[in-house]
Amino acid sequence: MMSEDSCGRICCRVMYSCNWRHPSERKRKCSCCWLSVLTAVSLLTLFWMYVCLMAFNDREDVNWKAFSILKLWVNWFMVLIVIAAVLTIYCILLLVFALVQLALKEPLDLHCLHKLFLFLGVVFIALGTTGISLQWKKEWHTVLLSLQATAPFLQMGGVGALTLVSCLVFQCFQRTRRIASKILIMVLFAGVSVAIFLSPLLIQSPCLVEEKQLPPKPALIGHRGAPMLTPENTLMSFRRSVGCDVIAFETDVQLSKDRVPYLMHDHGSHFLRRTTDVLHKFPGKDFNHSTNLTWEELQELNAGDWFLKTDPFCSVSQLSEQEKKTAGNQSVPSLLQLLDLAKTHNTSVIFDLKNDDNNDTIDTVNTILKSGIPQDLILWLPPKHRGDVREVAPGFIQVYNDVSDMDLDRGDHLNVKYSALSATEIGELRSRNVSVNLWVVNEPWLFSLLWCSGANSVTTNACSLLQDMTQPDWTMRPDRYRMIWITVDLGSLLIMVTLFILQREREAKKGFSGWNQRELSLFLPSE
């Protein structure tokens, strides 16, 4: 009867098994197996959620890749985050209900709908993992790199979770009568405990450093300007990045049909669709190469209205009405316009040359030299024809995207992805007076980690966010962390020993009480 059950038992039973009736009326042959499956899937969802959160720094790579395939601009990564969050919350809540039922000694009977949802969750995670492995392999390096920033805190969280779960583990241990099962439970629990307690021995983080040894804050380079607040690769965007005290403008250069260098990141098939209204201005035409249009035709395109409509960084609401109006009237800028802006603010310029054949290189260099900008403000990145460029413009600072090429040319400027170098390698390069710039860094945790590692500068979409940081998210002296680690481990161990003793005494009293009743029944008259 329902009146005989507590409210808590009924609630957990309904949420877990979707059944109001007494659990004894249903079959539960595989209940323990499904509890194991639920635990495994919950851990998988936590892992996948962690991967998504750490990959958030590179969300635009996912969105751009999806756009290149679907020709539709949607914040696909945010969709992925929402699905992962819902799945994680669902599995964790279901696991909590299962553990509560276990503590209440309620038989476990997972409903078939929950089983279906768990299966779909596993499929979703499997597809996501496969997608990263096939299309986005470098993101696994980001996940590993993130452990340098999060591992100390994950370990403490793991110790806390282990302490909470230990109560149920000890309960199962006391109730189990088979010696082999008892040994298995304790061996597994002891193994997991030792791994979590001693994992700090393997944790290495550049943020575990003495305060006086902390390197200077990395300088900022505006990636296509300030694209989180303004339309990318527009004069408005680069002007906005000036307010972030960037040391350089980073952009992408292509050449028009009449050989005018202009700024545009996307290239190849449908290269103007994402950031301009080319389909509206030139209906029926399909442009697949930068030389399909003249400079005059490019000037007819609107390069800012897309930003207001798609709101790629959910930041349009931060703009004033005047800023929105300005953003909606942006056009495709030329390289010469950017050079004039850089010369005015004494800001360097670094760029990729999308079609770096010899003619494009020559025309680009000639445009730079005619602009009158000091040559030492040009950070020359395109690797092809570097020797020819050095002869024509010896004042350009040569920047390399490979350490071996830089060493071969005896260069001293390196520009690589943030996950390409370890903290040790960055330190070694700094000791050789090599300037290390890492791209693209948007999240504070990643910026903090690279700050502690000693990067000279970072290329970022979020210059306004990183500009306000006066110190890394966290730093800690190694000896202090060691003391905290040992204290947390000892505290957890003490709590678990106490729980084990209390659980053992409780079970012993129950057994003794049951024995007394059985013995007394021999002497009591039967009814």
Short mmCIF file of C-alpha atoms in Angstrom, two decimals:
data_model
loop_
_atom_site.label_atom_id
_atom_site.label_comp_id
_atom_site.label_asym_id
_atom_site.label_seq_id
_atom_site.Cartn_x
_atom_site.Cartn_y
_atom_site.Cartn_z
CA MET A 1 0.00 0.00 0.00
CA MET A 2 1.15 3.54 -0.71
CA SER A 3 0.46 4.61 2.85
CA GLU A 4 3.09 2.21 4.10
CA ASP A 5 5.81 3.81 2.04
CA SER A 6 7.59 6.97 2.91
CA CYS A 7 7.31 9.97 0.61
CA GLY A 8 11.02 9.76 -0.18
CA ARG A 9 10.81 6.10 -1.23
CA ILE A 10 7.83 6.79 -3.50
CA CYS A 11 9.51 9.82 -5.10
CA CYS A 12 12.74 7.96 -5.85
CA ARG A 13 10.84 4.89 -7.09
CA VAL A 14 8.71 6.98 -9.45
CA MET A 15 11.67 8.97 -10.83
CA TYR A 16 13.86 5.90 -11.28
CA SER A 17 11.39 3.18 -12.27
CA CYS A 18 8.33 5.29 -13.21
CA ASN A 19 6.27 2.92 -11.05
CA TRP A 20 4.01 3.70 -8.10
CA ARG A 21 3.47 0.12 -7.08
CA HIS A 22 5.52 -1.70 -4.55
CA PRO A 23 8.81 -2.79 -6.07
CA SER A 24 8.27 -6.41 -5.11
CA GLU A 25 5.67 -6.66 -7.84
CA ARG A 26 8.19 -6.14 -10.64
CA LYS A 27 11.07 -8.19 -11.97
CA ARG A 28 14.56 -6.94 -11.17
CA LYS A 29 16.97 -9.60 -12.39
CA CYS A 30 19.37 -7.10 -14.02
CA SER A 31 19.00 -4.19 -11.62
CA CYS A 32 22.64 -4.25 -10.46
CA CYS A 33 23.87 -4.41 -14.06
CA TRP A 34 21.79 -1.40 -15.01
CA LEU A 35 23.09 0.52 -12.02
CA SER A 36 26.61 -0.15 -13.30
CA VAL A 37 25.57 0.97 -16.78
CA LEU A 38 24.01 4.14 -15.36
CA THR A 39 27.18 4.91 -13.41
CA ALA A 40 29.35 4.38 -16.49
CA VAL A 41 27.11 6.55 -18.69
CA SER A 42 27.05 9.29 -16.04
CA LEU A 43 30.84 9.33 -15.97
CA LEU A 44 30.87 9.43 -19.77
CA THR A 45 28.52 12.42 -19.84
CA LEU A 46 30.68 14.23 -17.29
CA PHE A 47 33.73 13.53 -19.43
CA TRP A 48 31.97 14.75 -22.58
CA MET A 49 30.72 17.87 -20.84
CA TYR A 50 34.27 18.59 -19.72
CA VAL A 51 35.53 18.14 -23.29
CA CYS A 52 32.88 20.55 -24.61
CA LEU A 53 33.67 23.18 -21.98
CA MET A 54 37.41 22.98 -22.64
CA ALA A 55 36.83 23.09 -26.41
CA PHE A 56 34.69 26.22 -26.02
CA ASN A 57 37.80 28.29 -26.75
CA ASP A 58 37.75 26.94 -30.32
CA ARG A 59 34.00 27.01 -30.87
CA GLU A 60 34.32 29.20 -33.96
CA ASP A 61 36.36 26.47 -35.66
CA VAL A 62 33.40 24.11 -35.30
CA ASN A 63 30.92 26.71 -36.50
CA TRP A 64 33.07 27.65 -39.48
CA LYS A 65 33.59 23.98 -40.40
CA ALA A 66 29.84 23.39 -40.24
CA PHE A 67 29.22 26.49 -42.35
CA SER A 68 31.70 25.34 -45.00
CA ILE A 69 29.70 22.11 -45.34
CA LEU A 70 26.09 23.26 -44.82
CA LYS A 71 26.41 26.87 -46.09
CA LEU A 72 24.27 27.87 -43.13
CA TRP A 73 25.59 29.96 -40.24
CA VAL A 74 24.27 28.70 -36.90
CA ASN A 75 25.99 28.58 -33.52
CA TRP A 76 26.33 24.81 -33.82
CA PHE A 77 28.73 24.56 -30.93
CA MET A 78 26.21 26.14 -28.56
CA VAL A 79 23.67 23.55 -29.68
CA LEU A 80 26.22 20.89 -28.83
CA ILE A 81 26.84 22.44 -25.41
CA VAL A 82 23.11 22.57 -24.59
CA ILE A 83 22.56 18.93 -25.56
CA ALA A 84 25.60 17.84 -23.55
CA ALA A 85 24.44 19.83 -20.51
CA VAL A 86 20.90 18.39 -20.61
CA LEU A 87 22.26 14.87 -21.01
CA THR A 88 24.72 15.31 -18.14
CA ILE A 89 22.10 16.74 -15.76
CA TYR A 90 19.66 13.96 -16.66
CA CYS A 91 22.17 11.16 -16.03
CA ILE A 92 23.49 12.66 -12.79
CA LEU A 93 19.99 13.15 -11.38
CA LEU A 94 19.06 9.60 -12.35
CA LEU A 95 22.19 8.30 -10.64
CA VAL A 96 21.39 10.31 -7.51
CA PHE A 97 17.90 8.77 -7.39
CA ALA A 98 19.45 5.31 -7.80
CA LEU A 99 21.91 5.87 -4.96
CA VAL A 100 19.13 7.18 -2.71
CA GLN A 101 17.08 4.08 -3.48
CA LEU A 102 20.10 1.96 -2.67
CA ALA A 103 20.52 3.76 0.65
CA LEU A 104 16.80 3.23 1.41
CA LYS A 105 17.22 -0.49 0.61
CA GLU A 106 14.77 -0.18 -2.25
CA PRO A 107 15.21 -2.70 -5.08
CA LEU A 108 16.46 -1.04 -8.26
CA ASP A 109 14.24 -1.30 -11.33
CA LEU A 110 15.27 1.08 -14.11
CA HIS A 111 12.38 1.96 -16.42
CA CYS A 112 12.68 1.06 -20.10
CA LEU A 113 12.44 4.73 -21.14
CA HIS A 114 15.46 5.56 -19.01
CA LYS A 115 17.31 2.67 -20.66
CA LEU A 116 16.45 4.08 -24.07
CA PHE A 117 17.63 7.57 -23.13
CA LEU A 118 20.89 6.17 -21.75
CA PHE A 119 21.45 4.32 -25.01
CA LEU A 120 20.81 7.48 -27.03
CA GLY A 121 23.21 9.35 -24.74
CA VAL A 122 25.95 6.82 -25.40
CA VAL A 123 25.31 7.11 -29.15
CA PHE A 124 25.51 10.91 -28.96
CA ILE A 125 28.81 10.81 -27.07
CA ALA A 126 30.21 8.16 -29.42
CA LEU A 127 29.34 10.30 -32.45
CA GLY A 128 30.85 13.40 -30.84
CA THR A 129 34.05 11.59 -29.90
CA THR A 130 34.33 10.13 -33.40
CA GLY A 131 33.77 13.55 -34.93
CA ILE A 132 36.56 15.09 -32.89
CA SER A 133 38.91 12.20 -33.65
CA LEU A 134 38.27 12.44 -37.40
CA GLN A 135 37.79 16.17 -38.00
CA TRP A 136 39.26 17.93 -34.99
CA LYS A 137 42.11 15.80 -33.68
CA LYS A 138 44.07 18.71 -32.23
CA GLU A 139 41.27 19.38 -29.76
CA TRP A 140 42.37 16.34 -27.75
CA HIS A 141 45.60 18.25 -27.12
CA THR A 142 43.50 21.08 -25.73
CA VAL A 143 41.74 18.68 -23.36
CA LEU A 144 45.08 17.35 -22.12
CA LEU A 145 46.43 20.89 -21.83
CA SER A 146 43.41 21.93 -19.78
CA LEU A 147 44.31 19.39 -17.10
CA GLN A 148 47.27 21.59 -16.19
CA ALA A 149 44.74 24.25 -15.19
CA THR A 150 42.01 22.04 -13.72
CA ALA A 151 43.69 18.88 -12.38
CA PRO A 152 44.40 20.23 -8.86
CA PHE A 153 40.73 21.12 -8.44
CA LEU A 154 39.43 18.00 -10.15
CA GLN A 155 41.47 15.93 -7.71
CA MET A 156 39.94 17.72 -4.72
CA GLY A 157 36.47 17.26 -6.22
CA GLY A 158 37.25 13.59 -6.77
CA VAL A 159 38.26 13.22 -3.13
CA GLY A 160 34.98 14.83 -2.04
CA ALA A 161 32.91 12.56 -4.30
CA LEU A 162 34.83 9.51 -3.11
CA THR A 163 34.12 10.46 0.50
CA LEU A 164 30.38 10.76 -0.17
CA VAL A 165 30.19 7.48 -2.10
CA SER A 166 32.20 5.62 0.55
CA CYS A 167 29.13 5.48 2.81
CA LEU A 168 27.23 3.43 0.22
CA VAL A 169 30.27 1.29 -0.53
CA PHE A 170 30.69 0.43 3.15
CA GLN A 171 26.98 -0.31 3.37
CA CYS A 172 27.23 -2.77 0.50
CA PHE A 173 30.33 -4.28 2.05
CA GLN A 174 28.60 -4.88 5.40
CA ARG A 175 25.48 -6.36 3.82
CA THR A 176 27.35 -8.73 1.55
CA ARG A 177 27.77 -12.18 3.07
CA ARG A 178 30.11 -13.75 0.53
CA ILE A 179 33.79 -13.31 1.39
CA ALA A 180 34.81 -13.12 -2.26
CA SER A 181 32.37 -10.26 -2.87
CA LYS A 182 33.65 -8.41 0.17
CA ILE A 183 37.23 -8.74 -1.03
CA LEU A 184 36.28 -7.55 -4.55
CA ILE A 185 34.43 -4.50 -3.21
CA MET A 186 37.27 -3.41 -0.96
CA VAL A 187 40.00 -4.05 -3.54
CA LEU A 188 38.20 -1.96 -6.16
CA PHE A 189 37.40 0.82 -3.70
CA ALA A 190 40.94 0.83 -2.32
CA GLY A 191 42.39 0.96 -5.83
CA VAL A 192 40.23 3.91 -6.84
CA SER A 193 41.00 5.67 -3.55
CA VAL A 194 44.76 5.26 -3.92
CA ALA A 195 44.61 6.52 -7.52
CA ILE A 196 42.67 9.65 -6.52
CA PHE A 197 44.65 10.31 -3.32
CA LEU A 198 48.04 10.03 -5.02
CA SER A 199 47.19 11.59 -8.41
CA PRO A 200 48.81 14.94 -7.42
CA LEU A 201 52.15 13.18 -7.73
CA LEU A 202 51.53 13.25 -11.50
CA ILE A 203 50.03 16.75 -11.68
CA GLN A 204 52.25 19.32 -13.33
CA SER A 205 51.07 22.88 -13.87
CA PRO A 206 52.99 26.05 -14.72
CA CYS A 207 50.60 27.87 -12.37
CA LEU A 208 52.14 26.05 -9.40
CA VAL A 209 54.81 28.71 -9.15
CA GLU A 210 56.26 31.22 -6.73
CA GLU A 211 54.68 34.67 -7.21
CA LYS A 212 58.03 36.31 -7.87
CA GLN A 213 58.72 33.80 -10.66
CA LEU A 214 55.49 34.55 -12.53
CA PRO A 215 56.31 35.78 -16.07
CA PRO A 216 54.94 39.11 -17.37
CA LYS A 217 51.43 39.21 -18.77
CA PRO A 218 51.35 38.27 -22.47
CA ALA A 219 50.64 41.08 -24.91
CA LEU A 220 47.48 40.90 -27.03
CA ILE A 221 47.12 40.67 -30.80
CA GLY A 222 43.67 41.37 -32.20
CA HIS A 223 42.49 38.39 -34.27
CA ARG A 224 40.68 40.02 -37.20
CA GLY A 225 40.29 43.02 -34.91
CA ALA A 226 37.86 42.59 -32.03
CA PRO A 227 35.38 40.11 -33.59
CA MET A 228 33.51 39.36 -30.37
CA LEU A 229 32.24 42.95 -30.29
CA THR A 230 32.28 44.02 -33.94
CA PRO A 231 32.18 42.44 -37.43
CA GLU A 232 35.47 40.67 -38.09
CA ASN A 233 38.04 42.08 -40.53
CA THR A 234 36.39 45.51 -40.72
CA LEU A 235 37.88 48.88 -39.87
CA MET A 236 35.39 49.17 -37.01
CA SER A 237 36.75 45.92 -35.57
CA PHE A 238 40.38 47.01 -35.78
CA ARG A 239 39.59 50.42 -34.29
CA ARG A 240 37.82 48.68 -31.42
CA SER A 241 40.88 46.50 -30.79
CA VAL A 242 43.03 49.63 -30.47
CA GLY A 243 41.10 50.34 -27.29
CA CYS A 244 42.26 46.96 -25.96
CA ASP A 245 45.91 48.03 -26.24
CA VAL A 246 46.73 45.35 -28.79
CA ILE A 247 50.29 45.37 -30.08
CA ALA A 248 49.32 44.09 -33.52
CA PHE A 249 46.41 43.60 -35.90
CA GLU A 250 46.05 40.06 -37.21
CA THR A 251 44.19 39.64 -40.49
CA ASP A 252 43.92 37.70 -43.76
CA VAL A 253 44.82 39.14 -47.14
CA GLN A 254 43.49 38.23 -50.59
CA LEU A 255 43.79 40.03 -53.91
CA SER A 256 40.94 41.22 -56.10
CA LYS A 257 40.62 40.82 -59.85
CA ASP A 258 42.35 44.17 -60.37
CA ARG A 259 45.16 43.24 -57.92
CA VAL A 260 44.04 45.24 -54.88
CA PRO A 261 44.90 43.48 -51.58
CA TYR A 262 41.85 43.34 -49.29
CA LEU A 263 40.91 41.73 -45.98
CA MET A 264 38.84 38.54 -45.94
CA HIS A 265 39.30 35.32 -43.97
CA ASP A 266 37.08 32.87 -45.86
CA HIS A 267 38.41 31.68 -49.19
CA GLY A 268 37.64 29.06 -51.80
CA SER A 269 34.10 27.89 -52.51
CA HIS A 270 31.40 30.44 -51.59
CA PHE A 271 34.03 32.46 -49.74
CA LEU A 272 31.95 35.65 -49.43
CA ARG A 273 28.70 34.13 -48.17
CA ARG A 274 29.36 34.10 -44.44
CA THR A 275 30.40 37.71 -43.83
CA THR A 276 28.86 39.69 -46.71
CA ASP A 277 25.58 40.06 -48.59
CA VAL A 278 27.06 38.79 -51.84
CA LEU A 279 23.99 36.66 -52.63
CA HIS A 280 21.80 39.76 -52.42
CA LYS A 281 24.10 42.08 -54.38
CA PHE A 282 25.03 39.55 -57.07
CA PRO A 283 22.13 37.08 -57.32
CA GLY A 284 22.70 34.07 -59.49
CA LYS A 285 26.48 34.40 -59.39
CA ASP A 286 28.74 32.00 -57.52
CA PHE A 287 32.14 33.37 -56.51
CA ASN A 288 34.77 30.79 -55.60
CA HIS A 289 37.97 32.80 -55.79
CA SER A 290 39.11 36.21 -54.63
CA THR A 291 39.94 37.27 -58.20
CA ASN A 292 36.32 36.80 -59.32
CA LEU A 293 35.51 40.37 -58.25
CA THR A 294 37.11 43.74 -58.78
CA TRP A 295 37.82 46.08 -55.91
CA GLU A 296 34.92 48.28 -56.99
CA GLU A 297 32.55 45.30 -56.85
CA LEU A 298 33.85 44.30 -53.42
CA GLN A 299 33.11 47.80 -52.16
CA GLU A 300 29.44 47.29 -52.96
CA LEU A 301 29.20 44.48 -50.39
CA ASN A 302 27.98 44.99 -46.84
CA ALA A 303 30.43 43.33 -44.42
CA GLY A 304 28.70 44.08 -41.12
CA ASP A 305 24.98 43.36 -41.32
CA TRP A 306 25.61 39.58 -40.99
CA PHE A 307 27.09 40.21 -37.53
CA LEU A 308 23.92 41.88 -36.28
CA LYS A 309 21.70 39.15 -37.72
CA THR A 310 23.62 36.06 -36.59
CA ASP A 311 25.15 37.46 -33.36
CA PRO A 312 27.96 34.85 -33.47
CA PHE A 313 29.30 35.64 -30.00
CA CYS A 314 26.00 36.65 -28.33
CA SER A 315 27.42 40.14 -27.87
CA VAL A 316 25.24 42.37 -30.05
CA SER A 317 23.13 43.31 -27.02
CA GLN A 318 26.22 44.99 -25.54
CA LEU A 319 26.40 47.48 -28.42
CA SER A 320 24.78 50.89 -28.31
CA GLU A 321 22.31 51.89 -31.02
CA GLN A 322 24.98 54.02 -32.68
CA GLU A 323 27.45 51.12 -32.62
CA LYS A 324 24.85 48.82 -34.16
CA LYS A 325 24.25 51.36 -36.91
CA THR A 326 27.99 51.66 -37.55
CA ALA A 327 28.42 47.87 -37.56
CA GLY A 328 25.60 47.47 -40.07
CA ASN A 329 27.31 49.84 -42.54
CA GLN A 330 30.75 48.24 -42.67
CA SER A 331 32.38 47.41 -46.00
CA VAL A 332 35.24 45.14 -47.01
CA PRO A 333 38.45 47.07 -46.20
CA SER A 334 41.63 47.10 -48.23
CA LEU A 335 45.03 46.25 -46.83
CA LEU A 336 46.09 49.85 -47.47
CA GLN A 337 43.32 51.14 -45.19
CA LEU A 338 44.48 48.83 -42.40
CA LEU A 339 48.10 49.91 -42.87
CA ASP A 340 47.10 53.56 -42.55
CA LEU A 341 45.27 52.75 -39.30
CA ALA A 342 48.26 50.78 -38.00
CA LYS A 343 50.64 53.59 -38.90
CA THR A 344 48.44 56.09 -37.06
CA HIS A 345 48.43 54.03 -33.86
CA ASN A 346 51.98 52.63 -34.21
CA THR A 347 50.55 49.10 -34.21
CA SER A 348 52.12 46.12 -35.94
CA VAL A 349 50.36 44.09 -38.64
CA ILE A 350 50.56 40.32 -39.06
CA PHE A 351 48.60 38.48 -41.72
CA ASP A 352 48.06 35.27 -43.65
CA LEU A 353 48.23 35.47 -47.43
CA LYS A 354 45.44 33.17 -48.60
CA ASN A 355 46.72 32.74 -52.15
CA ASP A 356 50.44 33.05 -51.64
CA ASP A 357 51.68 32.65 -55.20
CA ASN A 358 54.55 34.82 -56.29
CA ASN A 359 52.39 37.52 -57.93
CA ASP A 360 50.22 37.89 -54.81
CA THR A 361 53.33 38.19 -52.67
CA ILE A 362 54.85 40.85 -54.93
CA ASP A 363 51.66 42.94 -55.09
CA THR A 364 51.16 42.70 -51.33
CA VAL A 365 54.74 43.74 -50.55
CA ASN A 366 54.50 46.65 -53.01
CA THR A 367 51.29 47.84 -51.34
CA ILE A 368 52.98 47.74 -47.93
CA LEU A 369 56.05 49.64 -49.13
CA LYS A 370 53.93 52.31 -50.87
CA SER A 371 51.86 52.84 -47.69
CA GLY A 372 54.86 54.37 -45.92
CA ILE A 373 54.39 52.29 -42.77
CA PRO A 374 57.68 51.59 -40.94
CA GLN A 375 58.95 48.19 -42.03
CA ASP A 376 59.54 47.03 -38.46
CA LEU A 377 55.76 47.18 -37.89
CA ILE A 378 55.21 44.41 -40.44
CA LEU A 379 55.33 40.89 -39.01
CA TRP A 380 55.77 38.82 -42.17
CA LEU A 381 54.18 35.40 -41.71
CA PRO A 382 53.63 33.77 -45.17
CA PRO A 383 56.34 31.11 -45.52
CA LYS A 384 56.55 31.02 -49.31
CA HIS A 385 58.94 33.39 -51.08
CA ARG A 386 60.33 34.50 -47.72
CA GLY A 387 63.79 34.95 -49.20
CA ASP A 388 62.51 37.23 -51.96
CA VAL A 389 60.57 39.31 -49.43
CA ARG A 390 63.63 39.65 -47.22
CA GLU A 391 65.63 41.07 -50.14
CA VAL A 392 62.95 43.62 -51.09
CA ALA A 393 61.96 44.58 -47.54
CA PRO A 394 64.81 43.73 -45.13
CA GLY A 395 63.10 45.65 -42.32
CA PHE A 396 60.14 43.29 -42.11
CA ILE A 397 60.18 41.13 -38.98
CA GLN A 398 60.14 37.52 -40.15
CA VAL A 399 57.70 35.37 -38.16
CA TYR A 400 57.73 31.56 -38.42
CA ASN A 401 55.10 28.91 -37.79
CA ASP A 402 57.62 26.12 -37.28
CA VAL A 403 60.51 25.95 -34.82
CA SER A 404 62.82 24.07 -37.20
CA ASP A 405 62.30 26.62 -39.99
CA MET A 406 62.94 29.43 -37.54
CA ASP A 407 66.14 27.83 -36.30
CA LEU A 408 67.28 27.22 -39.87
CA ASP A 409 66.87 30.92 -40.69
CA ARG A 410 68.15 31.99 -37.26
CA GLY A 411 64.88 33.78 -36.62
CA ASP A 412 63.56 34.91 -33.27
CA HIS A 413 59.77 35.20 -33.75
CA LEU A 414 57.45 32.20 -33.57
CA ASN A 415 53.68 32.07 -34.20
CA VAL A 416 51.98 28.70 -33.48
CA LYS A 417 48.74 27.25 -32.13
CA TYR A 418 48.50 27.44 -28.35
CA SER A 419 48.61 23.65 -27.98
CA ALA A 420 51.73 23.20 -30.12
CA LEU A 421 54.23 23.93 -27.33
CA SER A 422 54.55 22.72 -23.76
CA ALA A 423 55.34 25.06 -20.89
CA THR A 424 58.88 23.69 -20.83
CA GLU A 425 59.36 24.37 -24.55
CA ILE A 426 58.01 27.91 -24.17
CA GLY A 427 60.45 28.49 -21.32
CA GLU A 428 63.37 27.20 -23.39
CA LEU A 429 62.45 29.49 -26.30
CA ARG A 430 62.19 32.50 -23.99
CA SER A 431 65.64 31.70 -22.63
CA ARG A 432 66.89 32.00 -26.24
CA ASN A 433 65.17 35.42 -26.56
CA VAL A 434 62.63 34.02 -29.01
CA SER A 435 59.31 35.89 -29.02
CA VAL A 436 56.51 33.31 -28.80
CA ASN A 437 52.98 34.20 -29.97
CA LEU A 438 50.20 31.64 -29.52
CA TRP A 439 46.84 31.60 -31.33
CA VAL A 440 43.83 31.74 -30.89
CA VAL A 441 43.31 32.26 -27.15
CA ASN A 442 39.87 33.40 -25.97
CA GLU A 443 39.14 31.80 -22.60
CA PRO A 444 40.57 33.20 -19.32
CA TRP A 445 41.66 29.76 -18.09
CA LEU A 446 43.74 29.21 -21.22
CA PHE A 447 45.16 32.72 -21.16
CA SER A 448 46.09 32.22 -17.50
CA LEU A 449 47.83 28.94 -18.27
CA LEU A 450 49.85 30.46 -21.11
CA TRP A 451 50.64 33.46 -18.93
CA CYS A 452 52.15 31.14 -16.34
CA SER A 453 53.97 29.26 -19.11
CA GLY A 454 55.70 32.45 -20.27
CA ALA A 455 54.14 33.23 -23.66
CA ASN A 456 55.14 36.65 -24.96
CA SER A 457 51.82 37.34 -26.68
CA VAL A 458 48.58 35.70 -27.74
CA THR A 459 46.27 36.25 -30.68
CA THR A 460 42.71 36.59 -29.42
CA ASN A 461 39.10 37.25 -30.37
CA ALA A 462 38.41 38.41 -26.82
CA CYS A 463 40.83 41.30 -26.39
CA SER A 464 38.36 43.26 -24.25
CA LEU A 465 37.99 40.34 -21.86
CA LEU A 466 41.68 39.49 -21.54
CA GLN A 467 42.69 43.13 -21.31
CA ASP A 468 40.98 43.41 -17.92
CA MET A 469 42.88 40.49 -16.39
CA THR A 470 45.52 41.72 -13.96
CA GLN A 471 46.68 38.27 -12.87
CA PRO A 472 46.12 34.63 -13.84
CA ASP A 473 42.94 32.93 -12.67
CA TRP A 474 45.01 31.15 -10.05
CA THR A 475 48.58 30.61 -8.97
CA MET A 476 49.85 28.74 -5.96
CA ARG A 477 53.18 28.00 -4.37
CA PRO A 478 54.09 24.32 -4.83
CA ASP A 479 54.62 23.83 -1.10
CA ARG A 480 51.21 25.32 -0.30
CA TYR A 481 49.49 23.05 -2.81
CA ARG A 482 51.31 20.07 -1.35
CA MET A 483 50.05 20.98 2.11
CA ILE A 484 46.47 21.40 0.88
CA TRP A 485 46.64 18.11 -0.99
CA ILE A 486 47.85 16.16 2.04
CA THR A 487 45.34 17.86 4.35
CA VAL A 488 42.39 17.10 2.05
CA ASP A 489 43.49 13.48 1.62
CA LEU A 490 43.97 12.93 5.34
CA GLY A 491 40.64 14.58 6.14
CA SER A 492 38.86 12.37 3.63
CA LEU A 493 40.61 9.26 4.92
CA LEU A 494 39.63 10.11 8.51
CA ILE A 495 35.98 10.63 7.52
CA MET A 496 35.88 7.35 5.60
CA VAL A 497 37.40 5.38 8.49
CA THR A 498 34.83 6.93 10.83
CA LEU A 499 32.00 6.06 8.44
CA PHE A 500 33.26 2.50 8.12
CA ILE A 501 33.40 2.02 11.89
CA LEU A 502 29.94 3.51 12.40
CA GLN A 503 28.48 1.38 9.62
CA ARG A 504 30.08 -1.74 11.06
CA GLU A 505 28.72 -1.03 14.55
CA ARG A 506 25.26 -0.34 13.11
CA GLU A 507 25.19 -3.63 11.22
CA ALA A 508 26.51 -5.45 14.27
CA LYS A 509 23.69 -4.07 16.42
CA LYS A 510 21.12 -5.10 13.85
CA GLY A 511 22.51 -8.61 13.76
CA PHE A 512 22.58 -8.85 17.56
CA SER A 513 18.99 -7.58 17.81
CA GLY A 514 17.80 -10.12 15.27
CA TRP A 515 19.60 -12.96 17.14
CA ASN A 516 17.97 -11.99 20.46
CA GLN A 517 14.50 -12.09 18.97
CA ARG A 518 15.07 -15.50 17.44
CA GLU A 519 16.43 -16.89 20.69
CA LEU A 520 13.62 -15.44 22.78
CA SER A 521 11.00 -16.87 20.47
CA LEU A 522 11.99 -20.35 21.65
CA PHE A 523 10.85 -19.48 25.14
CA LEU A 524 7.74 -17.49 24.30
CA PRO A 525 4.41 -19.35 24.18
CA SER A 526 3.04 -19.70 20.71
CA GLU A 527 -0.28 -18.05 19.89
#
